[in-house]
Tab-separated table of C-alpha atoms in Angstrom:
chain	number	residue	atom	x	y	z
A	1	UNK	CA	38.458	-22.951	19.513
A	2	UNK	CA	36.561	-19.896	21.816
A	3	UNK	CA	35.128	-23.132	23.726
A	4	UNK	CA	38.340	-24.972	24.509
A	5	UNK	CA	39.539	-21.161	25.262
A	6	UNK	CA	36.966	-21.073	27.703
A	7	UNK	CA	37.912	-24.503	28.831
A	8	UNK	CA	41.457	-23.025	29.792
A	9	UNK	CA	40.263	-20.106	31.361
A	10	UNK	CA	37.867	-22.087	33.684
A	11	UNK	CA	38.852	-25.261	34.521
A	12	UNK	CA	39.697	-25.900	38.172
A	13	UNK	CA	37.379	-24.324	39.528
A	14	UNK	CA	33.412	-25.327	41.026
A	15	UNK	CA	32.104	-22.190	39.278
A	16	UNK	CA	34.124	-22.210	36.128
A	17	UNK	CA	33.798	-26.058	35.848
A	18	UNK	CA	29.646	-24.974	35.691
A	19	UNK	CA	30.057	-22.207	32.991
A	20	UNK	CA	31.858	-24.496	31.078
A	21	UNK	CA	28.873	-26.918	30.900
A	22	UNK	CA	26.345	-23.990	30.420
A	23	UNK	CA	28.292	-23.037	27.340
A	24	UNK	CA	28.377	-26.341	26.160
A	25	UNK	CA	25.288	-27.076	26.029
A	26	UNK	CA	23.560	-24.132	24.978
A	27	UNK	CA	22.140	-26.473	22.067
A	28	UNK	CA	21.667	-29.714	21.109
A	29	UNK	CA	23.549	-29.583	18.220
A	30	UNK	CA	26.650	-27.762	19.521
A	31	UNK	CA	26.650	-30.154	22.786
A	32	UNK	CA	26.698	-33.291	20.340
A	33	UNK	CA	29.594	-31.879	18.125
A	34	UNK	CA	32.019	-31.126	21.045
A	35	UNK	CA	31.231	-34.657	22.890
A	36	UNK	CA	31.695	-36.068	19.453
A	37	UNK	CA	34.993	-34.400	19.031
A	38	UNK	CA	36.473	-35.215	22.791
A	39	UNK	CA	34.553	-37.985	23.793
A	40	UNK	CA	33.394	-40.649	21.268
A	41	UNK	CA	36.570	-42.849	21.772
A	42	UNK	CA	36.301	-43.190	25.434
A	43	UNK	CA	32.640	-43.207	25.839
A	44	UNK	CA	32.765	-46.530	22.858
A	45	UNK	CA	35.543	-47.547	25.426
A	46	UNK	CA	33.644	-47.431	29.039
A	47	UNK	CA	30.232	-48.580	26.716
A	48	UNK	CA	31.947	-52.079	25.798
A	49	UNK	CA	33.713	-52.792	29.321
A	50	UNK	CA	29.834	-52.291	30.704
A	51	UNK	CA	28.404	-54.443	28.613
A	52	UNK	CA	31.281	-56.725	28.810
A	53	UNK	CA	30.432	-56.807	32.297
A	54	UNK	CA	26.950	-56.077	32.797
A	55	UNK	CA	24.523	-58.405	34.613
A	56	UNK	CA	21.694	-55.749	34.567
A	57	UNK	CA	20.287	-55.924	31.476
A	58	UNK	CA	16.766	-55.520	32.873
A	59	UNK	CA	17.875	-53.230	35.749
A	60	UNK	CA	17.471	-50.285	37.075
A	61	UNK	CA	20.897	-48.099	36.270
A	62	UNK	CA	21.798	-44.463	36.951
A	63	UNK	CA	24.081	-41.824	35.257
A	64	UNK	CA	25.730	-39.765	37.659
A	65	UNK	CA	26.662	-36.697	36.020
A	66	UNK	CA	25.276	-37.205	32.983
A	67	UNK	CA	26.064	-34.320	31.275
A	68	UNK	CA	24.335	-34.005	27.577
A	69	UNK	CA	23.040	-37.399	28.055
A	70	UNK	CA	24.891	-38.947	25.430
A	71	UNK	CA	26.748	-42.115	27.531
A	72	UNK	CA	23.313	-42.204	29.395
A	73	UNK	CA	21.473	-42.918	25.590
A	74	UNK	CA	23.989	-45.333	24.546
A	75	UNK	CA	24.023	-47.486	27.507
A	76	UNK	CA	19.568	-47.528	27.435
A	77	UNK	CA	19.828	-48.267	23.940
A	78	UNK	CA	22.228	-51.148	23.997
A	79	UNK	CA	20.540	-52.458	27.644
A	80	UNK	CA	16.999	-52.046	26.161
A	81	UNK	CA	15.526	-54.028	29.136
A	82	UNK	CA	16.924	-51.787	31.686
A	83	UNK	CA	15.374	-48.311	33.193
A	84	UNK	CA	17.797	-45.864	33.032
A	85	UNK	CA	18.040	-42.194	34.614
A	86	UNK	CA	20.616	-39.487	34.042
A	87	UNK	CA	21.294	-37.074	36.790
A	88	UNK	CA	22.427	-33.770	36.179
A	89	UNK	CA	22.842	-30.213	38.080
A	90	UNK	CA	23.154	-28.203	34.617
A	91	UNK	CA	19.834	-27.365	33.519
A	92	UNK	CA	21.358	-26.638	30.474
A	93	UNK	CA	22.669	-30.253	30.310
A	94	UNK	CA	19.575	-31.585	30.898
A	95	UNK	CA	17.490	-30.149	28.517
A	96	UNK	CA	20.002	-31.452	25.642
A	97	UNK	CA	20.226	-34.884	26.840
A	98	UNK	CA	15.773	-35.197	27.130
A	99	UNK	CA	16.269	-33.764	23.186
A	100	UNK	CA	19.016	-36.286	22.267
A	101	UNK	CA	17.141	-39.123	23.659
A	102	UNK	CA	13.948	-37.685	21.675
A	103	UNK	CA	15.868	-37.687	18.394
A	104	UNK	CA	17.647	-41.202	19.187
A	105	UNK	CA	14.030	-42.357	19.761
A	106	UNK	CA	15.096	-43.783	23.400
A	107	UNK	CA	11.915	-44.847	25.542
A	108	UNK	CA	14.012	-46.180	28.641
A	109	UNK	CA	15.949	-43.191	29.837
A	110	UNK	CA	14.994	-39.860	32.160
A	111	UNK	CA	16.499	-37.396	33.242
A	112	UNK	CA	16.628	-35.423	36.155
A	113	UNK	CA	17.863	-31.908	36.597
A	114	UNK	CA	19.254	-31.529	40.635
A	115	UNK	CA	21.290	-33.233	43.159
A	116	UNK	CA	20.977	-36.438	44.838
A	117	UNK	CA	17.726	-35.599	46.779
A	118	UNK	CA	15.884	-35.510	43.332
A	119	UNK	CA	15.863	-39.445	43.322
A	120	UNK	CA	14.630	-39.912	46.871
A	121	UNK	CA	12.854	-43.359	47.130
A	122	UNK	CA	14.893	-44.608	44.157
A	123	UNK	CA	16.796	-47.942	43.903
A	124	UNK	CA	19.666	-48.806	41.466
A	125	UNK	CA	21.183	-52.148	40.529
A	126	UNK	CA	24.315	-50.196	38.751
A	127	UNK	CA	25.025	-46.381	39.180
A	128	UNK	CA	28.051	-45.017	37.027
A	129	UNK	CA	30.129	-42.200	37.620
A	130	UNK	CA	32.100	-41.175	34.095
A	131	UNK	CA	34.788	-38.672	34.337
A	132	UNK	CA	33.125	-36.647	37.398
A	133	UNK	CA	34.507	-38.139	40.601
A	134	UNK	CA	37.044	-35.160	40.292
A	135	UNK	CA	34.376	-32.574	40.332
A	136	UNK	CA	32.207	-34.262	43.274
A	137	UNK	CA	35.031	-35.169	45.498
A	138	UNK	CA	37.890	-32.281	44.556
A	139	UNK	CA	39.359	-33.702	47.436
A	140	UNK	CA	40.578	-36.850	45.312
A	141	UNK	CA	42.968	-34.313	43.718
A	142	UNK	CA	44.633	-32.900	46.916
A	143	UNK	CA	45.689	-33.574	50.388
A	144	UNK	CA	43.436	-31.800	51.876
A	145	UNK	CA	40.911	-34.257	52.879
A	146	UNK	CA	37.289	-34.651	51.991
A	147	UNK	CA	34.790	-31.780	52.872
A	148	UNK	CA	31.620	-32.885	54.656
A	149	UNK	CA	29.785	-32.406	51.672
A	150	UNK	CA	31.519	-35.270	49.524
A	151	UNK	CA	31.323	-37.600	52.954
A	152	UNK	CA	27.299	-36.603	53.231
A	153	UNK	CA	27.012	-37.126	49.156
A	154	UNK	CA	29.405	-40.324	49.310
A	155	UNK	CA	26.565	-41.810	51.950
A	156	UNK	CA	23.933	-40.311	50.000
A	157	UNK	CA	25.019	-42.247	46.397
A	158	UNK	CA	24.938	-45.421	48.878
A	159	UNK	CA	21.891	-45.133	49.648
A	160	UNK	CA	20.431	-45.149	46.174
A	161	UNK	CA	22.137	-48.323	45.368
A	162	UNK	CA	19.878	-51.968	45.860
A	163	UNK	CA	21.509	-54.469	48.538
A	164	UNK	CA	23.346	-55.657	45.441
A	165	UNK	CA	24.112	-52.728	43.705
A	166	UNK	CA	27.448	-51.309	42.313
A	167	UNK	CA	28.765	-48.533	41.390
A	168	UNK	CA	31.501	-48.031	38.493
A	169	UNK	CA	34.007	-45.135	38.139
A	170	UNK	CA	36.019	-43.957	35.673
A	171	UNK	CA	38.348	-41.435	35.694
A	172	UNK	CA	41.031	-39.163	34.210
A	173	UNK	CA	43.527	-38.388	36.839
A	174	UNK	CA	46.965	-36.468	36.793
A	175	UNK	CA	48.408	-38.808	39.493
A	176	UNK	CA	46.240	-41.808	39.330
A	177	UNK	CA	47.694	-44.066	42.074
A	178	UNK	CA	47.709	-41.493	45.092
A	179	UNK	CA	43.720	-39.396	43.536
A	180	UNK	CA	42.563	-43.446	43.604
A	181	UNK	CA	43.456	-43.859	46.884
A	182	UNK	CA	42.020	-40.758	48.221
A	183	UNK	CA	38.601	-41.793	46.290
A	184	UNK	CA	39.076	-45.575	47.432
A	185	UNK	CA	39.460	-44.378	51.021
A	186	UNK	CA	36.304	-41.354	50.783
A	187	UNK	CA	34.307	-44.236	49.596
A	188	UNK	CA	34.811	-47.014	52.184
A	189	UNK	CA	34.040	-43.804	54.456
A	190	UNK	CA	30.665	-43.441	53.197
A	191	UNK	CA	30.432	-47.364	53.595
A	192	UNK	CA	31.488	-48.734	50.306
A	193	UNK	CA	33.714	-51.413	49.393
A	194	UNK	CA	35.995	-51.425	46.561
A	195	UNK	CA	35.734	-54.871	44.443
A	196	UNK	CA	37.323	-54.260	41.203
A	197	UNK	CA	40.038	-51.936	39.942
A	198	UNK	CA	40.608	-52.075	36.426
A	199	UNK	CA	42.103	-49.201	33.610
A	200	UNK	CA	40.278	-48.689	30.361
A	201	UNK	CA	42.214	-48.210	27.735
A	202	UNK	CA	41.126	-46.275	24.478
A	203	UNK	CA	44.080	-45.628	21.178
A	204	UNK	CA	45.728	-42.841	22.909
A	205	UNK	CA	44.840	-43.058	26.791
A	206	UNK	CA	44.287	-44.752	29.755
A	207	UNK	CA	41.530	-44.453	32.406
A	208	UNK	CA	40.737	-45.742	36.001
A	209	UNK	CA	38.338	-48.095	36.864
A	210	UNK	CA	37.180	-48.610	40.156
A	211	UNK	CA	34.054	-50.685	41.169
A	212	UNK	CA	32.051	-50.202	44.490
A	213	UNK	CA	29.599	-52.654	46.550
């Protein structure tokens, strides 16, 4: 209850949004109960439509915002083959998920603690971005436009991805038609392509799917 008070008191904000992680995941063991109690369904949801989907199963994949690490485990564990990184700018965060992936005995994920400049010289077949587009591109949720920031880290995520890459997004959004358009339209900025809209739906929601070349 103090945590979801916190939530409340924070949320909406680039500098509460971070406390709320830090609090989070000041263990392991609290980290995993509170994803487990507000994420399992959707994460089992957005796990199945990858695999459903997936055509790197020997690939080189990133997690965007990886948060604990717990999506990022799930998906190296069920693509076994694949090399999979989790990217992260809560240090916090980060040391959780490399102890989750200990105790889940998972040999094909990393993590790295930073922004995009932390995978410089990197390559990905399929990058993911779960339930964080709205904290990288706040822009999605206004009309304000997007900041040269989320147009230099739009071009930067780009980058990372292999001439046939993709990247997948997923998202909770209060007014999904007009935040996906602003996201659609940041995105072919940065010189993406959107293939693939979709909505995931779990037992008591319904999320956004967007797919990028």
């Amino acid at each position: 209850e103090r945590f979801m008070d916190l939530v409340d008191a924070k949320v909406g904000t680039k500098s509460g949004q971070k406390e709320i992680y830090k609090t989070k995941n000041k263990n392991v063991d609290m980290s995993h109960l509170i994803t487990d109690h507000t994420c399992t369904e959707q994460y089992r949801a957005f796990l199945d439509w990858i695999l459903s989907r997936s055509n790197h199963q020997a690939g080189k994949i990133l997690d965007y915002g990886c948060d604990n690490g717990l999506l990022t485990c799930l998906i190296a564990k069920a693509l076994s083959k694949a090399e999979v990184v989790g990217l992260e700018i809560v240090h916090e965060a980060v040391l959780c998920a490399r102890e989750l992936a200990t105790r889940f005995k998972v040999g094909n994920v990393q993590y790295r603690h930073g922004a995009t400049q932390k995978l410089k010289g990197m390559s990905f077949d399929l990058a993911f971005m779960a339930w964080v587009s709205h904290e990288v591109f706040p822009s999605v949720l206004t009309n304000t436009g997007p900041s040269n920031f989320e147009l230099k880290e739009a071009k930067r995520i780009r980058e990372l991805l292999a001439p046939e890459g993709v990247l997948v997004t997923v998202n909770r959004f209060p007014h999904s038609e007009e935040s996906n358009e602003r996201l659609i339209n940041l995105m072919e900025t940065a010189g993406f392509a959107v293939s693939l809209t979709d909505t995931l739906f779990t037992k008591n929601e319904a999320f956004s799917i967007l797919v990028f070349e």
